[in-house]
Coordinates of N, CA and C in Angstrom, one line a residue:
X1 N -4.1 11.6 5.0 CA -4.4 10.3 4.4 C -3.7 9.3 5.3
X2 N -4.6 8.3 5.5 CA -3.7 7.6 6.2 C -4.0 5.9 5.7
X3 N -2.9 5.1 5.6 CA -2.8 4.0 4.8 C -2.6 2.5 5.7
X4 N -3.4 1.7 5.5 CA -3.1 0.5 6.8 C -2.9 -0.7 5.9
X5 N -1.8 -1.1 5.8 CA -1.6 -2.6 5.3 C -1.5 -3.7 5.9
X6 N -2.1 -3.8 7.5 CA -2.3 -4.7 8.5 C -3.6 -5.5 8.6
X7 N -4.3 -6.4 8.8 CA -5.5 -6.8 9.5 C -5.5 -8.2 10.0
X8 N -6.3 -8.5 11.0 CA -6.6 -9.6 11.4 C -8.3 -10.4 11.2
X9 N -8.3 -11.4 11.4 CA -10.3 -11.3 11.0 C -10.8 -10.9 11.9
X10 N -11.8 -11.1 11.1 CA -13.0 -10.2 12.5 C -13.3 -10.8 13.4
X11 N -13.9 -12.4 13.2 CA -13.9 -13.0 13.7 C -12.9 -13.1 15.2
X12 N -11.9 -13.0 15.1 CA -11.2 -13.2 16.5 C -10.2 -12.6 17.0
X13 N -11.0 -11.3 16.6 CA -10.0 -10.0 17.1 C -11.5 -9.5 18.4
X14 N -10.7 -9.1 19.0 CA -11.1 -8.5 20.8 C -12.1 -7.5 20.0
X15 N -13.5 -7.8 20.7 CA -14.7 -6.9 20.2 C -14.4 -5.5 20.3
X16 N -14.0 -5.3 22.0 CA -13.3 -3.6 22.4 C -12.4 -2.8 21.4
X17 N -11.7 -3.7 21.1 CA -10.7 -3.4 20.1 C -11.0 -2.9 18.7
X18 N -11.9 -3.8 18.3 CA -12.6 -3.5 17.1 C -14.0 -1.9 17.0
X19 N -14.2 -1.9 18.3 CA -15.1 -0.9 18.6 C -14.5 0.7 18.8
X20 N -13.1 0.1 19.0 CA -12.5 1.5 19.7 C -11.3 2.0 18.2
X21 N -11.3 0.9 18.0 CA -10.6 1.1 16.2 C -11.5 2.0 15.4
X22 N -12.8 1.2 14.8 CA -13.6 1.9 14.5 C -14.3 3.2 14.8
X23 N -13.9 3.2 16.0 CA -14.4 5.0 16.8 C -13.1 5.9 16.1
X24 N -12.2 5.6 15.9 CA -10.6 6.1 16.0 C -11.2 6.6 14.5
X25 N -11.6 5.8 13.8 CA -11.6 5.8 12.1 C -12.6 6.9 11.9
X26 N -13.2 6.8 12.9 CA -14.8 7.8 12.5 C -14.7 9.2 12.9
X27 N -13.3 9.3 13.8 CA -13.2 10.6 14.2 C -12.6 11.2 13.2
X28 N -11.2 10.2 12.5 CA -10.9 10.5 10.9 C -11.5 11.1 10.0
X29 N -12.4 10.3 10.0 CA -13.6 10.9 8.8 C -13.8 12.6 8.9
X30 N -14.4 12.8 10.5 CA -14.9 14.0 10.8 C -14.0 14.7 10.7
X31 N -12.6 14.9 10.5 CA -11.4 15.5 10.6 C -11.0 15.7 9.0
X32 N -11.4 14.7 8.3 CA -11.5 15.1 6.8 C -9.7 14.2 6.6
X33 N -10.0 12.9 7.1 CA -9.1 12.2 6.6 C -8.9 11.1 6.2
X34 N -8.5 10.7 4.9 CA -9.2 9.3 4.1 C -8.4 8.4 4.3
X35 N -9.1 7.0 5.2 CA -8.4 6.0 5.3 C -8.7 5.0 4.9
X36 N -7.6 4.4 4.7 CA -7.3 3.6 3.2 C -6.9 2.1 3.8
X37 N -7.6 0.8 3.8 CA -7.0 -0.8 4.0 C -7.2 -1.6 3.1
X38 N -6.3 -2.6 3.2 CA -6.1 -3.8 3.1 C -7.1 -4.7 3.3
X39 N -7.5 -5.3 2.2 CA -8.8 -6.0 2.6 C -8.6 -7.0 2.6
X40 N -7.1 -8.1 3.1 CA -6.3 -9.1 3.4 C -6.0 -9.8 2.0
X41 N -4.9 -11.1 2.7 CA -4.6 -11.7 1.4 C -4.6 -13.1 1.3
X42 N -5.4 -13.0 2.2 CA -6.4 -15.0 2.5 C -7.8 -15.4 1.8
X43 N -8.5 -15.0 0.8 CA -9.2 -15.5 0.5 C -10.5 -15.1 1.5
X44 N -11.5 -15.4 0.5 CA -13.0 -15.5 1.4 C -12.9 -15.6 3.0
X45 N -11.9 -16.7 2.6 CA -12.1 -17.4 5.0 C -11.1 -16.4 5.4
X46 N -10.3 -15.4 4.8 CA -9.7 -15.1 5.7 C -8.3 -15.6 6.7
X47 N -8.3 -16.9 6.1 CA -7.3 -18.0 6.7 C -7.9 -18.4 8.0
X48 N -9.3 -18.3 8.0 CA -9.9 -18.9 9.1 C -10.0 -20.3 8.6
X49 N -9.8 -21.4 9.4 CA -10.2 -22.6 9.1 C -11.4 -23.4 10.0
X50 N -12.5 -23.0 9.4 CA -14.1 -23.1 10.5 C -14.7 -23.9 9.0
X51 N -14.5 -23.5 7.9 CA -15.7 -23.7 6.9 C -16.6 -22.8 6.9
X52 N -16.4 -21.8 7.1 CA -16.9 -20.3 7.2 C -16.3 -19.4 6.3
X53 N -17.1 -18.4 6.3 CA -16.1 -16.9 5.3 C -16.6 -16.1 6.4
X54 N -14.8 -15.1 6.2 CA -14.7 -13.9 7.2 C -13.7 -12.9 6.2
X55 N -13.8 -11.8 7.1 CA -13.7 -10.4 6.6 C -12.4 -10.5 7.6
X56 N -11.9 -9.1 7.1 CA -10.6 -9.1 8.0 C -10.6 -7.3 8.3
X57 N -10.3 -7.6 9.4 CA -10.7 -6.1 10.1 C -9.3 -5.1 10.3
X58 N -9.0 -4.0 10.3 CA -10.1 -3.1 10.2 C -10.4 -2.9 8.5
X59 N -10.1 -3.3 7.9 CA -10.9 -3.0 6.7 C -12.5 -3.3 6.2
X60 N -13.3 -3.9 7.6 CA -14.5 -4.5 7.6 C -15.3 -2.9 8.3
X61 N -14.4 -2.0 9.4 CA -15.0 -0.8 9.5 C -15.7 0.0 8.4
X62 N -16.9 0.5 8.3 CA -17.7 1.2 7.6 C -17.2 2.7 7.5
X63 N -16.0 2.8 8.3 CA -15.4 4.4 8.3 C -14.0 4.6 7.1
X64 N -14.1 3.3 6.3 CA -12.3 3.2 5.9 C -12.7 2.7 4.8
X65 N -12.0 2.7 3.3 CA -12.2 2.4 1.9 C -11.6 1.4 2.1
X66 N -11.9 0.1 1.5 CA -11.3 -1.2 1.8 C -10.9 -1.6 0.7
X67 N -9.6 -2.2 0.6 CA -9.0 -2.0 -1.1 C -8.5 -3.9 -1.2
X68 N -9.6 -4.2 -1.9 CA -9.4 -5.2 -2.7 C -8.1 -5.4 -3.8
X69 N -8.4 -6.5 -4.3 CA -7.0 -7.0 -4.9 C -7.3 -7.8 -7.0
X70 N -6.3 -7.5 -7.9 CA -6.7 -7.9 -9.0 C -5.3 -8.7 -9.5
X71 N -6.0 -8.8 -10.3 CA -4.7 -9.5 -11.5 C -5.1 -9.1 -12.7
X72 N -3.5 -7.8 -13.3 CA -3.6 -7.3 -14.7 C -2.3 -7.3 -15.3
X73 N -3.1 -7.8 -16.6 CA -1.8 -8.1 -17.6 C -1.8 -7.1 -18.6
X74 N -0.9 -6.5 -19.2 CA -0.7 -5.7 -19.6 C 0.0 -5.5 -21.0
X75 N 0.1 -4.8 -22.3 CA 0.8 -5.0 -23.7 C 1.4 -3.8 -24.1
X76 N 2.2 -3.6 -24.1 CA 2.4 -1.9 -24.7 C 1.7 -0.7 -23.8
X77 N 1.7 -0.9 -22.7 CA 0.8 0.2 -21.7 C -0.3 0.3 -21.9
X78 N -1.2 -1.2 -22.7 CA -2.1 -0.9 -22.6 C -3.1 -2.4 -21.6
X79 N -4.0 -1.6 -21.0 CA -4.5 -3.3 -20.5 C -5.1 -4.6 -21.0
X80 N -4.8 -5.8 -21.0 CA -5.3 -7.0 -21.6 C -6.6 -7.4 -21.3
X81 N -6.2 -7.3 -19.8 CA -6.7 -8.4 -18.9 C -6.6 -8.2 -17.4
X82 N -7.7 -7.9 -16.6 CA -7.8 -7.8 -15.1 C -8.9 -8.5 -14.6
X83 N -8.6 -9.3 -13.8 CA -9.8 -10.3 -12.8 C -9.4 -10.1 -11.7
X84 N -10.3 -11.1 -10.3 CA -10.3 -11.2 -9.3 C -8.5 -11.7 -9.4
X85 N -7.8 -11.3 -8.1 CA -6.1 -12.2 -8.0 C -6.7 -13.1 -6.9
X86 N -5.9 -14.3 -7.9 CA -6.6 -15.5 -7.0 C -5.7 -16.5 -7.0
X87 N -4.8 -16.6 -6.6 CA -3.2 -17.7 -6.3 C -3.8 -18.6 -4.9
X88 N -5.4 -19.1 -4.4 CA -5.0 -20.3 -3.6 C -5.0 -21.3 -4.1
X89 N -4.1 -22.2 -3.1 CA -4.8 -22.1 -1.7 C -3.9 -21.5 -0.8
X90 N -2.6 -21.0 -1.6 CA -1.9 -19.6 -1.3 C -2.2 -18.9 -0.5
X91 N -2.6 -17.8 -1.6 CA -3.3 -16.2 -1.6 C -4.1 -16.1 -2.5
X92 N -5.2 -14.9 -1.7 CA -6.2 -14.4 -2.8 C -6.4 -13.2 -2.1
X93 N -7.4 -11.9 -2.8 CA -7.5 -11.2 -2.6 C -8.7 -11.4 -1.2
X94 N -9.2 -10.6 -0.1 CA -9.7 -10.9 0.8 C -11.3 -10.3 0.5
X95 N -12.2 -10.3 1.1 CA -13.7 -10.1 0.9 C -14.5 -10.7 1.1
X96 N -15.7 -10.3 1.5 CA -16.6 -10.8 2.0 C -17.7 -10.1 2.9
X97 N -18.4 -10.2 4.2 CA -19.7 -9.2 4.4 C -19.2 -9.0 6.1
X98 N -19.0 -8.1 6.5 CA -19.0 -8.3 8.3 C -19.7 -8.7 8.7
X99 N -19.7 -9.8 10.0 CA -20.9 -10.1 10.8 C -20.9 -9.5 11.8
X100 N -19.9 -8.4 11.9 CA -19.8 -7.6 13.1 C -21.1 -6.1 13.0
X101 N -20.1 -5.4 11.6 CA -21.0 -4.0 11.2 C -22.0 -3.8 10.4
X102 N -23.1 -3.2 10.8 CA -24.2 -2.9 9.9 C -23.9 -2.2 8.8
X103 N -24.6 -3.0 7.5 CA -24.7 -2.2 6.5 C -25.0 -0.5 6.4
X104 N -24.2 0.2 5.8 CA -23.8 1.6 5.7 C -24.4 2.2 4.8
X105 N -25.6 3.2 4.5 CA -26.4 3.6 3.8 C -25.6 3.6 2.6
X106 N -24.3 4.0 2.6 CA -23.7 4.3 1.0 C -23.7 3.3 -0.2
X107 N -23.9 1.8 1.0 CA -24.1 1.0 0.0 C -25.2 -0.2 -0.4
X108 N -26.3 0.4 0.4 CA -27.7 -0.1 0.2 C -27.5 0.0 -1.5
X109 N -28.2 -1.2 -2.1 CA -29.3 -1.0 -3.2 C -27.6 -2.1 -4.1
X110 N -26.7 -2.7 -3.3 CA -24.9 -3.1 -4.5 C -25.6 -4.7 -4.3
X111 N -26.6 -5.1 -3.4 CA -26.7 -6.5 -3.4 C -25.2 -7.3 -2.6
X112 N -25.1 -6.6 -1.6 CA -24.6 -7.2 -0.8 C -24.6 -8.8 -0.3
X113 N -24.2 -9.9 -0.6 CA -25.4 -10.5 0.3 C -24.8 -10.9 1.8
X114 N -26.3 -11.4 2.3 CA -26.8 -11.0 3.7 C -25.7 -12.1 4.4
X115 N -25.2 -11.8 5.8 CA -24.3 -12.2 6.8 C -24.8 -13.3 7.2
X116 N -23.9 -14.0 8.3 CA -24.9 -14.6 9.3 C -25.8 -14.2 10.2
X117 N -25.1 -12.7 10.5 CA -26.1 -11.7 11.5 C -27.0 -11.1 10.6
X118 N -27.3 -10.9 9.2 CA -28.2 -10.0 8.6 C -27.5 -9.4 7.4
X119 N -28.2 -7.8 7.2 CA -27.4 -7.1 6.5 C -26.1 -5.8 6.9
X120 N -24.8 -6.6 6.3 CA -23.5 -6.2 6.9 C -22.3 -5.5 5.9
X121 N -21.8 -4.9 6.3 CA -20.9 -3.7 5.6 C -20.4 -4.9 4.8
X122 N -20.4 -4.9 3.5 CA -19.7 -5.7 2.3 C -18.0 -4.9 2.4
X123 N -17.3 -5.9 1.8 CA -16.0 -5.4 1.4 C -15.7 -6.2 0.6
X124 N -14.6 -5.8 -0.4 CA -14.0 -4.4 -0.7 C -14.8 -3.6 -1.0
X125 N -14.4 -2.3 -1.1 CA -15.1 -1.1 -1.7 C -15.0 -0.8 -3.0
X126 N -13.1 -1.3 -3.4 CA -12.4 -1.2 -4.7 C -11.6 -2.0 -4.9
X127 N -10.7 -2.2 -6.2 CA -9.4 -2.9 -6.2 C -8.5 -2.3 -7.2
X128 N -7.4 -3.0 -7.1 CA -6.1 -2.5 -8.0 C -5.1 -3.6 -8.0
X129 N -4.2 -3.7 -8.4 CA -3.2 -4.8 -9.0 C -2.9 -4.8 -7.4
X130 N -2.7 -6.5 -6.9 CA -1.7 -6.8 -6.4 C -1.7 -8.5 -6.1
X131 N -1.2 -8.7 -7.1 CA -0.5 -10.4 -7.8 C 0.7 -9.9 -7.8
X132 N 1.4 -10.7 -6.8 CA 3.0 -10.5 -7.1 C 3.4 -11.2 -8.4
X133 N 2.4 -12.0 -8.5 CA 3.4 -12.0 -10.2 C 3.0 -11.1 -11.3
X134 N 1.8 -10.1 -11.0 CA 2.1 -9.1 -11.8 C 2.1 -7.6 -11.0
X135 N 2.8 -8.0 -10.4 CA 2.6 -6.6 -9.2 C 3.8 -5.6 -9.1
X136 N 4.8 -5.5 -8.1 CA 5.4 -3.8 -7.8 C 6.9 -4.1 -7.9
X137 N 7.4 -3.2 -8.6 CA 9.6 -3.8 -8.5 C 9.8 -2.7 -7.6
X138 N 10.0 -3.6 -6.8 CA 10.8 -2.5 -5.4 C 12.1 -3.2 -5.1
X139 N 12.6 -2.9 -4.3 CA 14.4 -3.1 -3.8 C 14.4 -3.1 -2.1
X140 N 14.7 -4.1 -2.0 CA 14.3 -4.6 -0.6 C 16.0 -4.6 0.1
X141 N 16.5 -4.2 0.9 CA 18.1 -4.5 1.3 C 18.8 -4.8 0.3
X142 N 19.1 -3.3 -0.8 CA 19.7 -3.6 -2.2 C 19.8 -4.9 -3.1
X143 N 18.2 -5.2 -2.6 CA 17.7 -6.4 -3.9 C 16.3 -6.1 -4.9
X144 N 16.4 -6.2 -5.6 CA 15.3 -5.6 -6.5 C 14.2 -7.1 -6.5
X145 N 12.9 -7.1 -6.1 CA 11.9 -8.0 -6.4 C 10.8 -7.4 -6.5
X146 N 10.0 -8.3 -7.4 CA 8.5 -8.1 -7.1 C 7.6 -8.2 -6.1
X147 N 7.1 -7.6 -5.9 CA 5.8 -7.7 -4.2 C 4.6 -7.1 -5.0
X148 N 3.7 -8.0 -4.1 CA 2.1 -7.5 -4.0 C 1.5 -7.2 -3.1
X149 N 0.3 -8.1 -3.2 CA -1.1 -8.3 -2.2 C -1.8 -6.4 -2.0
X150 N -3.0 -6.8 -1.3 CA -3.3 -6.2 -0.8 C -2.7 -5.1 0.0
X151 N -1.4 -5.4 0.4 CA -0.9 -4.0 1.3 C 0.0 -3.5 0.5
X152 N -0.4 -3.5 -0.9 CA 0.5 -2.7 -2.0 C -0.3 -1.8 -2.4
X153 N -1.8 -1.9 -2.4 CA -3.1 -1.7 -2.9 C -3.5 -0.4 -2.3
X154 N -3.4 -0.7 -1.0 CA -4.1 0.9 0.0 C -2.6 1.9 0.2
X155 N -1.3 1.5 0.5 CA -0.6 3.0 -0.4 C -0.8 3.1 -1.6
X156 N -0.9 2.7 -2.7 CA -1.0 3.2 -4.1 C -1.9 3.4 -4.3
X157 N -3.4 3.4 -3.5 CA -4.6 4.8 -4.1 C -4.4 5.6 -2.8
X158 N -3.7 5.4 -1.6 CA -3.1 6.9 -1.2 C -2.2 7.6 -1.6
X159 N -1.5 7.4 -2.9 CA -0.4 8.1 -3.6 C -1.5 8.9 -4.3
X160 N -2.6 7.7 -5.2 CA -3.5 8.9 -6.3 C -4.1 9.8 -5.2
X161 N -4.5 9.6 -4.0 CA -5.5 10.5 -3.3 C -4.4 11.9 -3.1
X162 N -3.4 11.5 -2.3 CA -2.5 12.5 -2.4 C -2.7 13.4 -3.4
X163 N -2.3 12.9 -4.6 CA -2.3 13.7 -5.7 C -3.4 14.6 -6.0
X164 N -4.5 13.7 -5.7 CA -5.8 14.3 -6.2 C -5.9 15.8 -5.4
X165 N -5.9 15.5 -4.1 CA -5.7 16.5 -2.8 C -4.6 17.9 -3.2
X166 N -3.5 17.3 -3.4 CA -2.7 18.4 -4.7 C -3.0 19.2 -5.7
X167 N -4.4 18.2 -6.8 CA -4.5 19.4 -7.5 C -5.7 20.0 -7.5
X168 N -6.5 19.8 -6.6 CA -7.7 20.7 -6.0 C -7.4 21.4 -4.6
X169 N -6.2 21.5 -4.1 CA -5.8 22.0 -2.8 C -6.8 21.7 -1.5
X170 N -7.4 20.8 -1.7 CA -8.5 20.6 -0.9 C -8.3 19.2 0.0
X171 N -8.5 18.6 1.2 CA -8.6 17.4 1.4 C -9.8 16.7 0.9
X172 N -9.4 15.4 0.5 CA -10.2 14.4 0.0 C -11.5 14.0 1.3
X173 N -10.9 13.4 2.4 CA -12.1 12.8 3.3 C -12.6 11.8 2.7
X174 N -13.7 11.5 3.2 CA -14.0 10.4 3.7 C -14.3 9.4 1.9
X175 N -13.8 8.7 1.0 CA -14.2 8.1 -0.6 C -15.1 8.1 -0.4
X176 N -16.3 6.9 0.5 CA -17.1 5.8 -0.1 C -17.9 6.3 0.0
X177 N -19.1 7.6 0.1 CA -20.1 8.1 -0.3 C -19.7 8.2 -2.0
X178 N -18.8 8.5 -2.3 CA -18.3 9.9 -3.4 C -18.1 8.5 -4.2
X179 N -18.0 7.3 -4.1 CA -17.2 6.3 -4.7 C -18.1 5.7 -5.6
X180 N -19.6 5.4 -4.2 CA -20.7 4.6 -4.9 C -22.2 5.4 -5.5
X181 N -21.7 6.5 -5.1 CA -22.6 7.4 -5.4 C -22.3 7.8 -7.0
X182 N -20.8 7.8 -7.1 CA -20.3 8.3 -8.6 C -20.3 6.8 -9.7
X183 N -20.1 5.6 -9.2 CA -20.6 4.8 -9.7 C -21.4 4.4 -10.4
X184 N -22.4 5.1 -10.0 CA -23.6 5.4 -10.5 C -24.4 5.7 -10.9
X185 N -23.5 7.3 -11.5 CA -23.7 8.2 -12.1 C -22.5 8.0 -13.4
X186 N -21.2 7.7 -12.9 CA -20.5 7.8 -14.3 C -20.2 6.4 -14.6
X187 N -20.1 5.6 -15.3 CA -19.8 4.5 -15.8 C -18.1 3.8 -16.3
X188 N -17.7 5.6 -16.4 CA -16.1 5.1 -16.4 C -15.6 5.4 -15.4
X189 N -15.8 5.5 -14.3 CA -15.3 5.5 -12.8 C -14.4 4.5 -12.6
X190 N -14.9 3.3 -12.5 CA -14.6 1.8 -12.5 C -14.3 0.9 -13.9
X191 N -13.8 0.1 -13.5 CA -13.5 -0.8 -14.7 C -14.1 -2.1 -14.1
X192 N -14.8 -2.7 -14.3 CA -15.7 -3.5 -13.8 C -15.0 -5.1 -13.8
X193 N -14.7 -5.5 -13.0 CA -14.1 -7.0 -12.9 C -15.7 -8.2 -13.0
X194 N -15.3 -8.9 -13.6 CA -16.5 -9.9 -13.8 C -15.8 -11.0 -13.5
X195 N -14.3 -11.3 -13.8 CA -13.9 -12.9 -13.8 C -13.0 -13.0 -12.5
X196 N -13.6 -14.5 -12.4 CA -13.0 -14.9 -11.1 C -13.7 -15.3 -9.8
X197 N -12.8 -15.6 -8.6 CA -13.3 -16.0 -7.5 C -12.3 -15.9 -6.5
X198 N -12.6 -15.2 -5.3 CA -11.8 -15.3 -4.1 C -12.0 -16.7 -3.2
X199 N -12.7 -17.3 -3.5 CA -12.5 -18.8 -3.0 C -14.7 -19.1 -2.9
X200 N -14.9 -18.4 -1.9 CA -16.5 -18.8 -1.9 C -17.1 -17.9 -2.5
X201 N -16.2 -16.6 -3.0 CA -17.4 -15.4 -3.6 C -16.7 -15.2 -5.3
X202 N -18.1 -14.9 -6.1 CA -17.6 -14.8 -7.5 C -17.8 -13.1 -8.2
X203 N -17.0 -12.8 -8.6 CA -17.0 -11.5 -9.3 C -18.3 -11.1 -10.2
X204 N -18.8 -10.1 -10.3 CA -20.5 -10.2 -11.2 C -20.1 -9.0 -11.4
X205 N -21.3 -8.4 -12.3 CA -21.2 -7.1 -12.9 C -21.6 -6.8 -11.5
X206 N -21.1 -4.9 -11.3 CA -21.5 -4.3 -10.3 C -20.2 -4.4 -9.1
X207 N -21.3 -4.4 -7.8 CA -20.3 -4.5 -6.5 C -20.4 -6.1 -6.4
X208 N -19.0 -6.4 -6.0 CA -19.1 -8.0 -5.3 C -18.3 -7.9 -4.4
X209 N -18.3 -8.8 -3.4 CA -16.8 -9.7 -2.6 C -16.0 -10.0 -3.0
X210 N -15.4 -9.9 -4.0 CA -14.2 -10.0 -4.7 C -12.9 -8.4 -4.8
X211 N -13.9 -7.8 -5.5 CA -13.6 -6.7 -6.1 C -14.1 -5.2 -5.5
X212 N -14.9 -5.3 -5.3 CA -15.9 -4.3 -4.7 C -16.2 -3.8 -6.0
X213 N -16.3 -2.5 -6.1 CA -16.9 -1.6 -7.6 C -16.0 -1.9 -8.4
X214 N -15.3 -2.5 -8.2 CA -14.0 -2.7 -9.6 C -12.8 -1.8 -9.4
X215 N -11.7 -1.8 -10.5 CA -10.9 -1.2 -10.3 C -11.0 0.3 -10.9
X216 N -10.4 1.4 -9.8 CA -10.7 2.9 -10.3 C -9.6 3.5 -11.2
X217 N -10.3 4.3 -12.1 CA -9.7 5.3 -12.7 C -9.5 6.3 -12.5
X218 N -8.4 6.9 -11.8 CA -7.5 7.9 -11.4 C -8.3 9.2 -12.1
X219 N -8.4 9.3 -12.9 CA -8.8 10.7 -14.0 C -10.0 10.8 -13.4
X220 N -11.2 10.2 -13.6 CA -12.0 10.2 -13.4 C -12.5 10.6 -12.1
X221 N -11.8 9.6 -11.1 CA -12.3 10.1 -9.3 C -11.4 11.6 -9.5
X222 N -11.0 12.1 -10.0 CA -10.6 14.0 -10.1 C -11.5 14.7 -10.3
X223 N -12.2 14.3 -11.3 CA -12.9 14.9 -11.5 C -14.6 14.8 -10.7
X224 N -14.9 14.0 -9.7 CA -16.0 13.7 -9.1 C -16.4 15.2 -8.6

């Protein structure tokens, strides 16, 4: 399993780079290993400032599960309340459509919508808590604070993947066939985000720019 809490946009990262990344990711796959990003923590643009929306790479690769971002509030261990996490003109969770990568058969038929080049790999794929104000107590140089974002997001479904991989003794590989395919077959896979906005894209039933398929239930992807 491997976990990336880095990216830059697509937009203006070195084409080579992005081509030879993506080759890197694809041989992963073939190797039977699930890699997990950061689908940034700039909002729609990305922190581009064009008046444009951009994606942020590598989590715009069609070879990598791209892990979106929420905000959940919580009562007694049980959940209240989860939307799009959306603190700008700050931070937001990142998303949007590549104008670099062609749309990926796995996710034909989610209503992606169309790029400035056409039809283009959508992201996120998923999401999970990361609003630092309701997000992780960790201890940084023996200080205890809260952290988020997005690069809190892709280790913590590589901890569930781990696990999962643990108790079927089997490697996981590649989610997003298994993700959108089970989507839409089981209904409690996901927990479906409808509220909110990452700046230009709004949360809807289904897949969006926001969220991707919503946030996943652990039990459930075990059993896929």
């Amino acid at each position: 399993i491997l976990s990336i809490s880095w990216g830059f946009p697509e937009s203006t990262t070195d084409s080579q780079f992005l081509v030879e990344m993506s080759q890197s990711f694809q041989a992963a796959v073939a190797m039977g290993i699930t890699v997990l990003v950061a689908a940034g923590d700039h909002g729609s643009t990305d922190g581009v400032v064009d008046g444009a929306q951009h994606v942020d790479f590598p989590s715009s690769s069609p070879y990598v599960t791209a892990t979106g971002g929420t905000r959940l509030t919580a009562e007694n261990n049980a959940i209240v309340s989860e939307v799009v996490w959306n603190n700008l003109p700050k931070q937001a969770t990142g998303g949007g459509v590549s104008s670099i990568f062609v749309q990926p058969s796995w996710q034909e038929g989610c209503n992606v919508p169309p790029s400035s080049r056409g039809a283009g790999r959508g992201v996120p794929d998923l999401a999970m808590v990361a609003d630092p104000n309701t997000g992780y107590q960790v201890r940084v140089g023996g200080k205890d604070m809260v952290l988020g974002g997005t690069s809190a997001v892709a280790p913590l479904l590589a901890g569930l993947v781990a696990r999962i991989a643990e108790a079927t003794g089997r490697r996981v590989g590649f989610l997003n066939p298994f993700l959108y395919q089970g989507a839409q077959t089981d209904s409690t896979l996901f927990r479906d985000i409808t509220e909110g906005t990452n700046g230009a894209f709004k949360a809807s039933q289904g897949w969006d720019p926001c969220t991707g398929l919503g946030s996943i239930h652990g039990k459930q992807l075990l059993e896929l």
